[in-house]
Coordinates of C-alpha atoms in Angstrom, one line a residue:
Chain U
X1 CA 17.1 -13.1 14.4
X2 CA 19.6 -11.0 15.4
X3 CA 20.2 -7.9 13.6
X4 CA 23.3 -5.7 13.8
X5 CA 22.0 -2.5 15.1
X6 CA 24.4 -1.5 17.1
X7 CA 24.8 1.4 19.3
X8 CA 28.2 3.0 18.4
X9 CA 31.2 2.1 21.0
X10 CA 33.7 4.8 21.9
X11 CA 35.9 3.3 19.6
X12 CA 33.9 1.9 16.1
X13 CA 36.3 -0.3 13.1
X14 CA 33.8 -0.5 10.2
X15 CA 36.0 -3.9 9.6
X16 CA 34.5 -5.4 11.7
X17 CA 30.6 -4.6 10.3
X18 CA 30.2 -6.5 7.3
X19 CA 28.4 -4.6 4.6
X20 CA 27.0 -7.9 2.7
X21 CA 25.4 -8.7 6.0
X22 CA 21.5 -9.6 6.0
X23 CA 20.5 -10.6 9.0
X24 CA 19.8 -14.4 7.6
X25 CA 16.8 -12.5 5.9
X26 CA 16.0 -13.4 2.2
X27 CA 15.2 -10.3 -0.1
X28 CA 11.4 -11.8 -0.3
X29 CA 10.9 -11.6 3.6
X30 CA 12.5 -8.1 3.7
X31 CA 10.6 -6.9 0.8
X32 CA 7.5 -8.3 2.5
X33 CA 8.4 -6.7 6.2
X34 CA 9.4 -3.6 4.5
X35 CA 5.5 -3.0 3.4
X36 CA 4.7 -3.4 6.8
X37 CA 6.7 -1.5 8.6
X38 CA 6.2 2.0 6.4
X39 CA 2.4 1.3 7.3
X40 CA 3.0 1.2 11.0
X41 CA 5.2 4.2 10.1
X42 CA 2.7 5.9 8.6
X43 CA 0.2 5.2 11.3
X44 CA 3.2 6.4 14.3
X45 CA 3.0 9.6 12.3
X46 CA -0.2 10.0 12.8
X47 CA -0.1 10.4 16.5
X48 CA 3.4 12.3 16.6
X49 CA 2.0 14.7 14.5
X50 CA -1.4 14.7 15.8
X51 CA 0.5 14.7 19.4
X52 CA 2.9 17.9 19.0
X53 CA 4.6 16.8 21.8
X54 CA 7.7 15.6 20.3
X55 CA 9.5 15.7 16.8
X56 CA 11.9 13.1 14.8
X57 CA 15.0 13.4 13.4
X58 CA 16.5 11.3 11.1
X59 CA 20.2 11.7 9.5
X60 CA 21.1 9.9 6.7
X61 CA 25.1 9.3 6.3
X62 CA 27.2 7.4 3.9
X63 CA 29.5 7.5 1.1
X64 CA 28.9 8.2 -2.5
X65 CA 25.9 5.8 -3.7
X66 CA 25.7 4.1 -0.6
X67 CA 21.9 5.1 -0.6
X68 CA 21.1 7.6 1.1
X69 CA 18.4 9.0 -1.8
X70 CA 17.0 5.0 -2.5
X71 CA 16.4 4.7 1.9
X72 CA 14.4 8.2 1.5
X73 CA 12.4 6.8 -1.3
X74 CA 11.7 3.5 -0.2
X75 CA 11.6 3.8 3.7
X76 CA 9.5 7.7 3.8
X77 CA 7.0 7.4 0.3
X78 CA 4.4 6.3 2.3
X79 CA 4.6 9.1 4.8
X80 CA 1.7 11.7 4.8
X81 CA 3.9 14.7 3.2
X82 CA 2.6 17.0 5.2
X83 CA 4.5 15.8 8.1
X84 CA 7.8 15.2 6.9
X85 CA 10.6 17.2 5.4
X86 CA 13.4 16.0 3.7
X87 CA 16.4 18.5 3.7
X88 CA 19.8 18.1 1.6
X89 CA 22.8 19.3 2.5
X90 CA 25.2 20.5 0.1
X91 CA 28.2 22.9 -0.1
X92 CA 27.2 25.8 2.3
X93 CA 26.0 28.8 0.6
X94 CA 27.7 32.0 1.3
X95 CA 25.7 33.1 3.5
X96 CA 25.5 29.9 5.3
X97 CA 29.5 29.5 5.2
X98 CA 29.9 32.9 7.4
X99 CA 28.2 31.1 10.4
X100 CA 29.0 28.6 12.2
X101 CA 28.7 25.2 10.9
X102 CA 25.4 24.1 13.1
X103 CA 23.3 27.3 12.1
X104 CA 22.4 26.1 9.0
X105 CA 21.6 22.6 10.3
X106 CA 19.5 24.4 13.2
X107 CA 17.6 26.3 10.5
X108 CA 16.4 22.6 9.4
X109 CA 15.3 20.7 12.3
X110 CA 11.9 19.7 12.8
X111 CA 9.1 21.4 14.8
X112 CA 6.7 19.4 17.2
X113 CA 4.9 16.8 15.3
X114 CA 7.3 16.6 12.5
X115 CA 9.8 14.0 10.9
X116 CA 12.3 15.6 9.0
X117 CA 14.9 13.5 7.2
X118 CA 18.7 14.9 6.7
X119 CA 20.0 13.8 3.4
X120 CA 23.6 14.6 4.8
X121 CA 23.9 16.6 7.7
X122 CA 26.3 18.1 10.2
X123 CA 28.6 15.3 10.2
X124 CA 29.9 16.6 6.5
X125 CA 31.8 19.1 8.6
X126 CA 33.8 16.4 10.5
X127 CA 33.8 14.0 7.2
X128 CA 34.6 16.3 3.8
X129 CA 36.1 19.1 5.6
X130 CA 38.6 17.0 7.1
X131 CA 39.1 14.4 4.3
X132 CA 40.0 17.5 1.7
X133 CA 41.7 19.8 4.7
X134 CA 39.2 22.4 4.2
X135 CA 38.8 23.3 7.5
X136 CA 41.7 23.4 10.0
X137 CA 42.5 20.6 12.1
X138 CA 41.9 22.8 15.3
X139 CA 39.0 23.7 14.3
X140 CA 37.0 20.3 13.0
X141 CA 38.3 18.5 15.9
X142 CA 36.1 20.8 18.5
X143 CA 33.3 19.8 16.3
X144 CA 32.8 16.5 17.7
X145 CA 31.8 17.7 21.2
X146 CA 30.0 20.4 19.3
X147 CA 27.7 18.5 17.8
X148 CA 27.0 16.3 20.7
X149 CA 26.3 19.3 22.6
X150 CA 23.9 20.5 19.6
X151 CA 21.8 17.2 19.6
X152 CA 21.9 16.5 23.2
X153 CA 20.3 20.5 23.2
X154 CA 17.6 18.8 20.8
X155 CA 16.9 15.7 22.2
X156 CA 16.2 17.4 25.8
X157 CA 13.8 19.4 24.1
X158 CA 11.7 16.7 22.6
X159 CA 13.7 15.8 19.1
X160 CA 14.2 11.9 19.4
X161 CA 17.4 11.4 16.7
X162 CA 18.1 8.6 15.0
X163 CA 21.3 8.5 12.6
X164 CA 22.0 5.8 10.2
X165 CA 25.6 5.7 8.5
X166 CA 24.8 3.4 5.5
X167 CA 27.4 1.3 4.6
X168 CA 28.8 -0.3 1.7
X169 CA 32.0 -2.0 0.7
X170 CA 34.3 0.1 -2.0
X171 CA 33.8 -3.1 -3.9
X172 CA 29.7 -2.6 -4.3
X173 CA 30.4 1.4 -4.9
X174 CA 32.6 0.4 -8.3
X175 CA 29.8 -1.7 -9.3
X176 CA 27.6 0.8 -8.6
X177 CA 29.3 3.7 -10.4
X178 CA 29.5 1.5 -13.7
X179 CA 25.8 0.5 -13.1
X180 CA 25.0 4.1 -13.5
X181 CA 27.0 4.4 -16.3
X182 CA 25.4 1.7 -18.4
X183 CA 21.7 3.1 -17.7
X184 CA 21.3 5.9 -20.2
X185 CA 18.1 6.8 -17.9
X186 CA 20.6 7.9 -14.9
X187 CA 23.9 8.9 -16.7
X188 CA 22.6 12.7 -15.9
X189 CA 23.6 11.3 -12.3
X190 CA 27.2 10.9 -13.1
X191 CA 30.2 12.7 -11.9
X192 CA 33.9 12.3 -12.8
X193 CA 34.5 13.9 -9.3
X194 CA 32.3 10.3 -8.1
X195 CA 35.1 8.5 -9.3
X196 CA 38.1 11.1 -8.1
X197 CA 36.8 10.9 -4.8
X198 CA 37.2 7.2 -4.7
X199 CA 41.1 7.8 -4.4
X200 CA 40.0 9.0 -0.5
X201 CA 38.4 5.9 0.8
X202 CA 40.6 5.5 3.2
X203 CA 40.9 8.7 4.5
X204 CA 36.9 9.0 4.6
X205 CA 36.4 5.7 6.2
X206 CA 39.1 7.3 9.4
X207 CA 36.9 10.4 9.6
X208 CA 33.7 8.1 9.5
X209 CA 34.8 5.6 12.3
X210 CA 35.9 9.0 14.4
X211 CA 32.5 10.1 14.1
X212 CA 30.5 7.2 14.9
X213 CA 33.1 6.3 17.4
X214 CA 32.7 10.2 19.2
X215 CA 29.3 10.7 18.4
X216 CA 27.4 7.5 19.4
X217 CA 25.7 8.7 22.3
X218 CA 23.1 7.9 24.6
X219 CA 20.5 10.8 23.4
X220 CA 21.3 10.4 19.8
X221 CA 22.6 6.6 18.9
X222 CA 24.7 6.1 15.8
X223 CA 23.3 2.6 14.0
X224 CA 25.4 0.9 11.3
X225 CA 23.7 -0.6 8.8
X226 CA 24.6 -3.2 6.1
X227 CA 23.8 -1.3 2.6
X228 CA 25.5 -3.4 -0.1
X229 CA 22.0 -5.1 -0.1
X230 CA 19.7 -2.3 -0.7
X231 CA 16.6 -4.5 0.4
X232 CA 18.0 -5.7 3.9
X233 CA 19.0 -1.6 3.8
X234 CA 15.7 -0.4 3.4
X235 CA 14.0 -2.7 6.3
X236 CA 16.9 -2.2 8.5
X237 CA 16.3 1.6 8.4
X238 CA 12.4 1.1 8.8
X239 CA 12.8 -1.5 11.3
X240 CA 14.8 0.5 13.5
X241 CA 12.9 3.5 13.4
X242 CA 9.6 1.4 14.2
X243 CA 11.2 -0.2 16.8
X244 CA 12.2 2.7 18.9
X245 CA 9.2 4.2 18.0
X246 CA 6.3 1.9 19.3
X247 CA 7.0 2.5 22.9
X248 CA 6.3 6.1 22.7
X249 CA 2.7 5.2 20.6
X250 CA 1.0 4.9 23.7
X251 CA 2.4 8.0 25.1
X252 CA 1.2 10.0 22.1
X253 CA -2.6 8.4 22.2
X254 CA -2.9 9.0 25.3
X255 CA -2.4 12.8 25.0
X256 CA -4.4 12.5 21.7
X257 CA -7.3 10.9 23.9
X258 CA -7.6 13.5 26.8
X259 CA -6.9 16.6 24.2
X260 CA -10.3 14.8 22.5
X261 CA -11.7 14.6 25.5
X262 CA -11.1 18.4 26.5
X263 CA -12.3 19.3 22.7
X264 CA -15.4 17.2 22.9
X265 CA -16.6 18.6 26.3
X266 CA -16.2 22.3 25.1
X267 CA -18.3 21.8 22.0
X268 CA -21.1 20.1 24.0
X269 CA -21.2 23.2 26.3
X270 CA -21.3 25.2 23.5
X271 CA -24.0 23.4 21.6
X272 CA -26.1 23.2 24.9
X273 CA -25.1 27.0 25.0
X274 CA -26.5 27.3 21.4
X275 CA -29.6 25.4 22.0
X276 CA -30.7 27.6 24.8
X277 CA -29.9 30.6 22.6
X278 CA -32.2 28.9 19.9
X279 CA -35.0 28.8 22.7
X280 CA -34.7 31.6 24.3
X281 CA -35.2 33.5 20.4
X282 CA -38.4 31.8 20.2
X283 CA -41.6 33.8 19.5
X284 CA -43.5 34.7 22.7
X285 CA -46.4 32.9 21.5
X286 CA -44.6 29.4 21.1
X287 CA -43.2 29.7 24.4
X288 CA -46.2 30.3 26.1
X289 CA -47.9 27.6 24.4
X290 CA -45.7 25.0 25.5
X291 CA -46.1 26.1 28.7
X292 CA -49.3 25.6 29.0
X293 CA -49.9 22.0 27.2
Chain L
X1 CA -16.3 13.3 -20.2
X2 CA -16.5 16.3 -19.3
X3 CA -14.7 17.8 -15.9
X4 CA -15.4 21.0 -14.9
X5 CA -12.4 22.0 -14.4
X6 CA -12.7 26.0 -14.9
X7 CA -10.3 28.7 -15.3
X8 CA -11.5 31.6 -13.8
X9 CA -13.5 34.0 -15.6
X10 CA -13.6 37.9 -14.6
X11 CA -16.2 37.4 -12.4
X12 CA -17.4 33.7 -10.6
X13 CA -20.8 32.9 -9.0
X14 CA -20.1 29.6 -6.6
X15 CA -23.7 29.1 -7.1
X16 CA -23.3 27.7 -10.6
X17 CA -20.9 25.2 -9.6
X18 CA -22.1 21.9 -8.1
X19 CA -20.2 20.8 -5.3
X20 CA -21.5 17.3 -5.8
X21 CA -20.8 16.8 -9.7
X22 CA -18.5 13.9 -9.9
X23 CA -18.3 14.2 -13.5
X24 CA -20.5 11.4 -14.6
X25 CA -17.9 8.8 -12.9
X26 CA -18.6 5.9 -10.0
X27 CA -16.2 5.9 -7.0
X28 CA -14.5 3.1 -8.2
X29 CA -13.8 4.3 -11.4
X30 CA -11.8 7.2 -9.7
X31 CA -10.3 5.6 -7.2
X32 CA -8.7 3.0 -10.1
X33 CA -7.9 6.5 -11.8
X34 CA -6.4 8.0 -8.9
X35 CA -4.2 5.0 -8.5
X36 CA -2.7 5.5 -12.2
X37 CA -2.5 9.5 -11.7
X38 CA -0.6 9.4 -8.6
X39 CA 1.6 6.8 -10.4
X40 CA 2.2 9.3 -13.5
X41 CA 2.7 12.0 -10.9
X42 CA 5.7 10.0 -9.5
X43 CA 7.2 9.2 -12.6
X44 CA 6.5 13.0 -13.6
X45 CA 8.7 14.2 -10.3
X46 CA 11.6 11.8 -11.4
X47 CA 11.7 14.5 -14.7
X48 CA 11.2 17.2 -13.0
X49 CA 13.6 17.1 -10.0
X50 CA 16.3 15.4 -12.7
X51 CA 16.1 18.5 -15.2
X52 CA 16.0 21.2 -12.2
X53 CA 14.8 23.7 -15.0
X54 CA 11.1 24.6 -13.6
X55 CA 9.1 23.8 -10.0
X56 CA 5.5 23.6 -9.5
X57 CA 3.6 25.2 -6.9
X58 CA 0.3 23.7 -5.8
X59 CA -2.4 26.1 -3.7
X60 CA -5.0 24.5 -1.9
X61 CA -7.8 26.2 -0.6
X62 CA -11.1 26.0 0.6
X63 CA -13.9 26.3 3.7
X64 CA -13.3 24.4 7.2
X65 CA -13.4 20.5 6.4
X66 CA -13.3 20.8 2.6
X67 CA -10.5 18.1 2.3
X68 CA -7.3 20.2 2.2
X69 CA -5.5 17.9 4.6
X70 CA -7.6 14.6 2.5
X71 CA -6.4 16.2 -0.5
X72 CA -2.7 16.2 0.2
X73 CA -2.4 12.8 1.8
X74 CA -4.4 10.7 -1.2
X75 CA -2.6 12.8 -3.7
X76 CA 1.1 13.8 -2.8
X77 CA 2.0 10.6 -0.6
X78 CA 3.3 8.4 -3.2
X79 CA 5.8 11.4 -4.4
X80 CA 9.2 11.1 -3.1
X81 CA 9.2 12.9 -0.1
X82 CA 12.9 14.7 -1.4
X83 CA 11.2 16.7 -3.7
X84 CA 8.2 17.5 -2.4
X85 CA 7.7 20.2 0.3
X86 CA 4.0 20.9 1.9
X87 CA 4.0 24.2 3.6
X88 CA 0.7 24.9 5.7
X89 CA -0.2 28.8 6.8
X90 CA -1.6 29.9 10.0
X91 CA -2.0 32.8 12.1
X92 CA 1.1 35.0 11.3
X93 CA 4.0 35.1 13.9
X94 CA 4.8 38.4 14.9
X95 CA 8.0 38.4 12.6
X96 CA 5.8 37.8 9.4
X97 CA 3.0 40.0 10.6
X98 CA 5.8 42.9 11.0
X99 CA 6.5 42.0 6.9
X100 CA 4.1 42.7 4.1
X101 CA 2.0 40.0 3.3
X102 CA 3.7 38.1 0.8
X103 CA 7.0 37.7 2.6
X104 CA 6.2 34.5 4.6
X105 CA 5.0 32.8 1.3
X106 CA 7.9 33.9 -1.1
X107 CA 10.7 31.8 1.6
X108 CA 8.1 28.6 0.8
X109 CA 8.3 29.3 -3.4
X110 CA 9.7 26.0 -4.7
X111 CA 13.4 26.1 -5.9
X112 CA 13.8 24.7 -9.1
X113 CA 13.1 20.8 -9.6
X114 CA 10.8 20.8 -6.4
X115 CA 7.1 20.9 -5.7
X116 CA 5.6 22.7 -3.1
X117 CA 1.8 22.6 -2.0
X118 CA 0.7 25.2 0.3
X119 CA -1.7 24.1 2.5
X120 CA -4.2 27.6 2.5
X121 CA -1.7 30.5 1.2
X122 CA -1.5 33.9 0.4
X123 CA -5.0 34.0 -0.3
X124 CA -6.4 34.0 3.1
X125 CA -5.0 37.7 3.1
X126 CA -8.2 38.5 1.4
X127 CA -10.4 35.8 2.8
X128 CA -10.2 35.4 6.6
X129 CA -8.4 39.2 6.5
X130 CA -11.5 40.2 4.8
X131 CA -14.0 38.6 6.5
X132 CA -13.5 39.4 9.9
X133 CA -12.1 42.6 9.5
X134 CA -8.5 42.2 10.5
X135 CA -7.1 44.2 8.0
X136 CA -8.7 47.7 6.7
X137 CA -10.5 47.8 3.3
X138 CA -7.9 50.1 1.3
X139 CA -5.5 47.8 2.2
X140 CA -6.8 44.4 1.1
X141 CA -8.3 45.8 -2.1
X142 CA -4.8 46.3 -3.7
X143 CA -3.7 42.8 -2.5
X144 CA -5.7 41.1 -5.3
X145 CA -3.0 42.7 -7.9
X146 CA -0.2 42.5 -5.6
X147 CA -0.4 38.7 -5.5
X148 CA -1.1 38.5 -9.6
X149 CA 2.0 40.4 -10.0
X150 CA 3.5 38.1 -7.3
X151 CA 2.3 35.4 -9.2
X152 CA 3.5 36.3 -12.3
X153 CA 6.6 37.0 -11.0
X154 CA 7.0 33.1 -9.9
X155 CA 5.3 32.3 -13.7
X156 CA 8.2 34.3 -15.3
X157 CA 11.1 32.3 -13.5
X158 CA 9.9 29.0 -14.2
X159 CA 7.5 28.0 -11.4
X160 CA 4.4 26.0 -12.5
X161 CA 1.6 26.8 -10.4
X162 CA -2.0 25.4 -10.3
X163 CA -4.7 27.2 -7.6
X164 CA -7.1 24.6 -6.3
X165 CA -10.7 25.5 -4.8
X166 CA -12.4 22.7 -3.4
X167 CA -15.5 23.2 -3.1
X168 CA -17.8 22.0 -0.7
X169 CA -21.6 22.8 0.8
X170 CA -22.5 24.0 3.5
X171 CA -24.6 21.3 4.2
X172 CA -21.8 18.8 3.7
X173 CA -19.4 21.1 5.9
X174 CA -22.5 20.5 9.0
X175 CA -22.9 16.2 8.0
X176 CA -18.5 16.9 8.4
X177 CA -18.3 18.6 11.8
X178 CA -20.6 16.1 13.3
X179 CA -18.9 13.0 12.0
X180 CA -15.7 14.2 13.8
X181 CA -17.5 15.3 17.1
X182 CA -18.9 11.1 16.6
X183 CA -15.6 9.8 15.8
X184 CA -13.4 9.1 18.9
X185 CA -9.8 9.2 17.4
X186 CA -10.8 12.4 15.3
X187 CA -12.0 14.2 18.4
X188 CA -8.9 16.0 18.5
X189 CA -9.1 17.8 15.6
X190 CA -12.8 19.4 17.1
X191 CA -12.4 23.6 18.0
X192 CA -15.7 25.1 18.6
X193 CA -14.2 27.5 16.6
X194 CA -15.0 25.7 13.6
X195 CA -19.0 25.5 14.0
X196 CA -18.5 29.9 15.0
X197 CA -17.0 30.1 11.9
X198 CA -20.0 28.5 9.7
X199 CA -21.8 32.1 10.7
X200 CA -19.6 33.9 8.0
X201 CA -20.3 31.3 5.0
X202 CA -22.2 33.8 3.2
X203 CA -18.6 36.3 3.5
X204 CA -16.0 33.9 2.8
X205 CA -18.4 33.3 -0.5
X206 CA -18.2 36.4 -1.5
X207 CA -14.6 36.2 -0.7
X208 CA -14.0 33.4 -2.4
X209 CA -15.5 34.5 -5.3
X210 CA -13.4 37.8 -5.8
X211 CA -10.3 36.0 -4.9
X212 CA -11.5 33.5 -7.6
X213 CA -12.3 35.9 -10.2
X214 CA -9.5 38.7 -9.8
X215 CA -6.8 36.3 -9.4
X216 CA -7.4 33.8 -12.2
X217 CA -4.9 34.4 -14.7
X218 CA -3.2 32.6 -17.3
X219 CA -0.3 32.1 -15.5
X220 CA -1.8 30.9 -12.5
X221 CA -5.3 29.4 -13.2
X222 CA -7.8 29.0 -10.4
X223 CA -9.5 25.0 -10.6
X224 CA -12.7 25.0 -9.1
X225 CA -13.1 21.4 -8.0
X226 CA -16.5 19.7 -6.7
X227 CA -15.5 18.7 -3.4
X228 CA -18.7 16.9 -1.5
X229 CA -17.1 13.2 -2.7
X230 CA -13.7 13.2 -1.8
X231 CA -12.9 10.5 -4.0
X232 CA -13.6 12.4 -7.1
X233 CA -11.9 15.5 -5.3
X234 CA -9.0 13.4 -5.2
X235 CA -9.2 12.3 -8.6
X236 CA -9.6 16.0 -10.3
X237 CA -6.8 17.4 -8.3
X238 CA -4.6 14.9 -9.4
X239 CA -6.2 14.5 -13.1
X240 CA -5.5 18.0 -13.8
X241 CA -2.0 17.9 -12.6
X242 CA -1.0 15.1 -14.7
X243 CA -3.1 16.4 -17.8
X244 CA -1.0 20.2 -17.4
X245 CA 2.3 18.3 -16.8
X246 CA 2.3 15.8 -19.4
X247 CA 3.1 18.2 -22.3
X248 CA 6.1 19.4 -20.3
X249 CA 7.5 15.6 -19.6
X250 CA 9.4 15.4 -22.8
X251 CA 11.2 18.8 -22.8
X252 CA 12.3 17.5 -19.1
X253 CA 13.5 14.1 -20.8
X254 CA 15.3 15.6 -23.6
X255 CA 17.3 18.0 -21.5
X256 CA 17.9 14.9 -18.9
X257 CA 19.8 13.4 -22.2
X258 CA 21.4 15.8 -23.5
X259 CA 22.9 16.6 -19.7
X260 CA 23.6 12.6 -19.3
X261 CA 25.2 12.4 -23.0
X262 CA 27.6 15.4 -21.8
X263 CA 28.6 13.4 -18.5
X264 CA 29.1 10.3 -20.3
X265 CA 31.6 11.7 -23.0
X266 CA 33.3 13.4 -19.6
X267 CA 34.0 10.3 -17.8
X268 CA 34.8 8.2 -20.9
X269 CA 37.8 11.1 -21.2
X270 CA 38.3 10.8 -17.6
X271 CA 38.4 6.8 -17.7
X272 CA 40.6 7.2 -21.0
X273 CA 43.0 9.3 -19.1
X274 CA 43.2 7.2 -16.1
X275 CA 44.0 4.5 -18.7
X276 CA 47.1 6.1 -19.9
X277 CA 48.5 7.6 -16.7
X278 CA 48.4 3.7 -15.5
X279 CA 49.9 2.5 -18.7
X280 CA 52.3 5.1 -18.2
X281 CA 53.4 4.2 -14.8
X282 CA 54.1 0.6 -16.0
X283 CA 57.5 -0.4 -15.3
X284 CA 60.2 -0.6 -18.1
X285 CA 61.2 -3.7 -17.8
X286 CA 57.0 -5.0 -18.6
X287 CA 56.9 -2.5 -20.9
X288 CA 60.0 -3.2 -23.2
X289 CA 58.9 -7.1 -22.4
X290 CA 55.5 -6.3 -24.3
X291 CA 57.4 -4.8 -26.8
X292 CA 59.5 -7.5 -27.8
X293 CA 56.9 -10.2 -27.5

């Protein structure tokens, strides 16, 4: 079966990815995959946290309901929540808004042993900022090799990055917008600006292609991925991330083995340590006594 | 049934509390439970995060191998990761040893709609502080009232919080330590530290017991929980979560509907207007054509 994963080119059209694409796979199969790859997740966590030798990153992109939220839900649930932080990133604070635009994405990223999953990310500053001219032109378009610099300055110190740009056709986010409206359970989800910002599509879908185009690189890959089916979505994500992952398993046991190893030999010497303690604080009496039977 | 699930009285004697009642239940039955609880938990986070009015914070504490880690892996996993945070403390770094005590745990509070479980806390300021004499007496004597006004301070802005103990003997801390020095993929996890520590048991109870009794309040309830089967740990922790969240579901719903019937009435003016800017910019010609039909 061949999936479209694809490591962004210099140059990326989203025309040419289709966003009803599946991969030949039938919701049932995906479904059924799906529950298999978040337990092989779950287990890879294990190790990488159990490891500390190296961390995950994982940025979630995409346009308004494309499904970003439904990927974290479906695709991370299963994770031990102790290792793995989901971060959102909104409008900048103030504070956050006087620095530059990677300190509060710095802030965020994980620590050895961790997944942390960005809801948004650093690529808002090339994609909003630029869509509604809120930053200058001079200054967003440094930002591409910025960030690259930023991630490459992660990835050579142990953060493996994997960014997904979930994508959907404008077609899919009208039915989804009136979806939401006819489910009184998640009309506290909508948004007239939802809808306003529909009018930039265009404009949005430039800025994206720039910065899958710019950004694909070697140490931190960009994958498209086909969201106007949210099941192929959810195992495309997984997939990927298990995929890449595997390889470095091994890596991690190993370390996990010899690190028991170490941990095992101290606490025998120290029981043997203990024991002799035990019998040296025997009675005189007892001592001799066994001596002499 | 009856769960002993205590709050606090002035002053708590470990000794009257069995650390291997299950309540009168089998293992099945609470594993069945669990599986319902963690279920209702899920469905209680959805409310929660949605209404963004209140948080909840969840402390866990207890000896070396009591089931903190156990606890927050069969209990938390099936939340969505987005709005759940777990926050473990260690050793202080030198930046949040140069603050007062508190000052590392205040950053970790849950913002509104989230839920944070800190994995040991603020309280091992007057446990492992106490114990081995890291800190002098006049100076972790007043921390008892600093964290219930701390506390209450959280209380007061709308953060939930529910103080676990689990409670385990020292016997089944020893049959513990062994069965990780005799399992291979746990080795790891061994210090030597760990079987040092079991030397001050007899301190960290009468630790315990100080933190327990001068820091249950009625805004922030200590739970002692029988901790020797982890199954029914499992299913008290998560029991009385869902019993002390329940009442609070429907104020959550109700201000989810009223914020989704405000949203609604805004797009339906937004759609309305959209209507009539397009009927508007109808040519003439169509529009004198409709008027002579």
């Amino acid at each position: 079966m061949d999936h479209p994963v694809i490591d962004s080119p210099r140059s990326v059209s989203l025309a040419d990815s289709d966003p009803d694409d599946t991969g030949g796979m039938s919701k049932q199969e995906a479904e059924a995959q799906l529950k298999q790859l978040t337990q092989r997740l779950a287990q890879g966590q294990v190790s990488l946290y159990a490891a500390r030798d190296q961390s995950v990153l994982i940025v979630l992109q995409g346009m308004d309901t494309s499904g970003k939220d439904g990927t974290i839900r479906h695709v991370f649930s299963s994770l031990n929540p102790a290792g793995c932080h989901v971060w959102s990133f909104k409008a900048p604070s103030e504070e956050e808004y006087e620095h530059d635009f990677l300190w509060r994405v710095h802030r965020r990223t994980p620590e050895r042993g961790m997944i942390h999953v960005f809801n948004r990310s650093q690529y808002e500053d090339v994609l909003i900022a630029r869509v509604h001219d809120l930053t200058p032109k001079e200054v967003w378009k440094k930002r591409y090799q910025q960030i690259n610099d930023f991630e490459r300055l992660l990835s050579d110190n142990g953060v493996l990055i994997f960014k997904f740009f979930l994508h959907i056709s404008q077609d899919e986010q009208k039915r989804r917008l009136i979806a939401r409206e006819e489910d009184r359970e998640k009309a506290w989800k909508l948004s007239v600006a939802d809808w306003k910002e529909r009018a930039y599509w265009d404009r949005y879908i430039q800025a994206y292609e720039d910065a899958l185009g710019k950004c694909g690189t070697a140490w931190a890959p960009w994958h498209i991925v086909p969201a106007n089916k949210k099941w192929y979505r959810n195992y495309l994500v997984a997939h990927t991330l298990v995929e890449q992952l595997t390889p470095l398993l091994s890596q991690w046991d190993k370390e996990l083995e010899a690190r028991g190893k170490r941990a095992l030999e101290e606490l025998q010497a120290f029981h043997l340590q203990e024991q002799e303690q035990h019998d040296g604080h025997r009675p005189a009496k007892q001592k001799a006594g066994k001596k002499a039977r």
